[in-house]
Amino acid sequence: MLEAVLWDVDGTLAETERDGHRVAFNQAFRAADVPWRWDEQRYGALLEVSGGRERLLLDMRSQEHAPLEPREREQLAERLHRLKNERYAEIVARGDLRLRDGVRQLIEECVAADVRLGIVTTTSRCNVDALLGGQLGRQWESMFSTVVCAEQAPLKKPNPQAYLLALQALRLPAASVVAIEDAPAGVAAAQAAGVPVIVTRSHYFPDAAAPGVLAEGPSLGEASGWCPGAESGATRIGLDQLRRWHSAREHVSAGVGRA
Ligand code: XBP
């Protein structure tokens, strides 16, 4: 039986990377008088690592004017990351970054059906608060049985730590939940924890499906384009569909999951 749905945040709940975090990083560079800028393509390449601070450190490896001392690099990354998160909260407060299609409906359906919800993300807690406080209201947390962010799970995806902590908090076996993810690192993290995964493709990860995922498709807001296909007549991916894919999980083997 499907007992809980675990949500990734960036790219899955909302398309936050290109027009949210990336823009906020560039504002932070400007505010700190640092001459770096990340265009859409560069940011996409840096998404290879989870975590904004880690992303800054990765970029510094190829930045001419980056500090030479590792400790100084850490300090600069820390400062820029803090500034970035402040700017991100401002961007999100403007309401420009909305939940992706079908997300709100699926959350509401789960709440109504007593299917528990969790957040499992490698982003900072303040970013989740900013996004969900704006989109679901200040009481957003009451909808979720567990919220695991970067602060609790410093070993970031693809490490399974965040998923293992969520399962522990929910006191549920991995096979009784479903994760919704958009990025290869997230899919790998969930699978390493034994959690079945549904993939919604996002701007930066148009092809994150991996062998063994329960299903993958374009958006929870549409029923077409999913593999395996959604029930005919459906207009979006709802809880019934999640339950169907979940109960078919024994039949999902390596190599299945793509048309
Ligand atoms: C996404 C991330 C985060 C965000 C930025 O995590 O890797 O780093 O890009 O947030 P997920 P921070 O897909 O698991 O939600 O700057 O707070 O790291």
PDB file of N, CA and C and ligand atoms in Angstrom, residues 8-10 17 21 43 50-52 55 81 84-85 121-124 127 157, ligand 1:
ATOM      1  N   ASP A   8      10.887  15.865  -3.826  1.00  0.00           N
ATOM      2  CA  ASP A   8      12.064  16.697  -4.043  1.00  0.00           C
ATOM      3  C   ASP A   8      11.546  18.137  -4.211  1.00  0.00           C
ATOM      4  N   VAL A   9      12.414  19.129  -4.077  1.00  0.00           N
ATOM      5  CA  VAL A   9      11.952  20.522  -4.170  1.00  0.00           C
ATOM      6  C   VAL A   9      12.338  21.169  -5.508  1.00  0.00           C
ATOM      7  N   ASP A  10      13.635  21.477  -5.649  1.00  0.00           N
ATOM      8  CA  ASP A  10      14.047  22.265  -6.821  1.00  0.00           C
ATOM      9  C   ASP A  10      13.904  21.461  -8.105  1.00  0.00           C
ATOM     10  N   GLU A  17      15.434  26.610 -10.448  1.00  0.00           N
ATOM     11  CA  GLU A  17      16.876  26.747 -10.676  1.00  0.00           C
ATOM     12  C   GLU A  17      17.244  27.910 -11.608  1.00  0.00           C
ATOM     13  N   HIS A  21      17.343  30.313  -8.199  1.00  0.00           N
ATOM     14  CA  HIS A  21      18.684  30.219  -7.605  1.00  0.00           C
ATOM     15  C   HIS A  21      19.753  30.874  -8.498  1.00  0.00           C
ATOM     16  N   TYR A  43      25.234  27.479 -15.534  1.00  0.00           N
ATOM     17  CA  TYR A  43      24.547  27.009 -14.322  1.00  0.00           C
ATOM     18  C   TYR A  43      24.104  25.553 -14.498  1.00  0.00           C
ATOM     19  N   SER A  50      25.058  18.771  -6.169  1.00  0.00           N
ATOM     20  CA  SER A  50      23.943  19.240  -5.346  1.00  0.00           C
ATOM     21  C   SER A  50      24.485  20.219  -4.313  1.00  0.00           C
ATOM     22  N   GLY A  51      23.688  21.250  -4.027  1.00  0.00           N
ATOM     23  CA  GLY A  51      24.082  22.197  -2.982  1.00  0.00           C
ATOM     24  C   GLY A  51      24.702  23.453  -3.557  1.00  0.00           C
ATOM     25  N   GLY A  52      24.149  24.599  -3.172  1.00  0.00           N
ATOM     26  CA  GLY A  52      24.623  25.880  -3.688  1.00  0.00           C
ATOM     27  C   GLY A  52      26.055  26.190  -3.279  1.00  0.00           C
ATOM     28  N   ARG A  55      28.334  24.117  -5.262  1.00  0.00           N
ATOM     29  CA  ARG A  55      28.351  24.607  -6.647  1.00  0.00           C
ATOM     30  C   ARG A  55      29.344  25.764  -6.782  1.00  0.00           C
ATOM     31  N   HIS A  81      26.846  32.302  -0.526  1.00  0.00           N
ATOM     32  CA  HIS A  81      25.682  31.431  -0.393  1.00  0.00           C
ATOM     33  C   HIS A  81      24.621  32.091   0.486  1.00  0.00           C
ATOM     34  N   LYS A  84      23.088  34.772  -1.499  1.00  0.00           N
ATOM     35  CA  LYS A  84      22.218  34.160  -2.526  1.00  0.00           C
ATOM     36  C   LYS A  84      20.876  33.760  -1.930  1.00  0.00           C
ATOM     37  N   ASN A  85      20.896  33.146  -0.769  1.00  0.00           N
ATOM     38  CA  ASN A  85      19.635  32.704  -0.168  1.00  0.00           C
ATOM     39  C   ASN A  85      18.736  33.887   0.202  1.00  0.00           C
ATOM     40  N   THR A 121      14.983  17.153   0.428  1.00  0.00           N
ATOM     41  CA  THR A 121      15.726  18.046  -0.451  1.00  0.00           C
ATOM     42  C   THR A 121      17.124  18.311   0.059  1.00  0.00           C
ATOM     43  N   THR A 122      18.001  18.686  -0.875  1.00  0.00           N
ATOM     44  CA  THR A 122      19.347  19.081  -0.463  1.00  0.00           C
ATOM     45  C   THR A 122      19.473  20.598  -0.449  1.00  0.00           C
ATOM     46  N   THR A 123      18.360  21.288  -0.606  1.00  0.00           N
ATOM     47  CA  THR A 123      18.410  22.746  -0.521  1.00  0.00           C
ATOM     48  C   THR A 123      18.292  23.176   0.949  1.00  0.00           C
ATOM     49  N   SER A 124      18.637  24.431   1.219  1.00  0.00           N
ATOM     50  CA  SER A 124      18.579  24.938   2.598  1.00  0.00           C
ATOM     51  C   SER A 124      17.123  25.104   3.031  1.00  0.00           C
ATOM     52  N   ASN A 127      15.116  28.188   2.033  1.00  0.00           N
ATOM     53  CA  ASN A 127      14.594  28.258   0.668  1.00  0.00           C
ATOM     54  C   ASN A 127      13.257  27.520   0.532  1.00  0.00           C
ATOM     55  N   LYS A 157      22.435  14.622  -2.038  1.00  0.00           N
ATOM     56  CA  LYS A 157      22.124  13.685  -3.118  1.00  0.00           C
ATOM     57  C   LYS A 157      23.281  13.690  -4.119  1.00  0.00           C
TER      58      LYS A 157
HETATM   59  C1  XBP B   1      18.598  21.287  -5.229  1.00  0.00           C
HETATM   60  C2  XBP B   1      19.924  21.722  -4.890  1.00  0.00           C
HETATM   61  C3  XBP B   1      20.116  22.994  -4.212  1.00  0.00           C
HETATM   62  C4  XBP B   1      19.552  24.224  -4.895  1.00  0.00           C
HETATM   63  C5  XBP B   1      20.077  25.466  -4.242  1.00  0.00           C
HETATM   64  O1  XBP B   1      18.204  20.334  -4.299  1.00  0.00           O
HETATM   65  O2  XBP B   1      20.883  21.027  -5.140  1.00  0.00           O
HETATM   66  O3  XBP B   1      21.489  23.177  -4.095  1.00  0.00           O
HETATM   67  O4  XBP B   1      19.972  24.250  -6.228  1.00  0.00           O
HETATM   68  O5  XBP B   1      19.831  25.473  -2.864  1.00  0.00           O
HETATM   69  P1  XBP B   1      16.896  19.400  -4.523  1.00  0.00           P
HETATM   70  P2  XBP B   1      20.992  25.770  -1.804  1.00  0.00           P
HETATM   71  O6  XBP B   1      16.777  19.089  -6.002  1.00  0.00           O
HETATM   72  O7  XBP B   1      17.232  18.182  -3.713  1.00  0.00           O
HETATM   73  O8  XBP B   1      15.711  20.149  -3.999  1.00  0.00           O
HETATM   74  O9  XBP B   1      21.734  26.956  -2.302  1.00  0.00           O
HETATM   75  O10 XBP B   1      20.280  25.995  -0.503  1.00  0.00           O
HETATM   76  O11 XBP B   1      21.887  24.553  -1.767  1.00  0.00           O
END
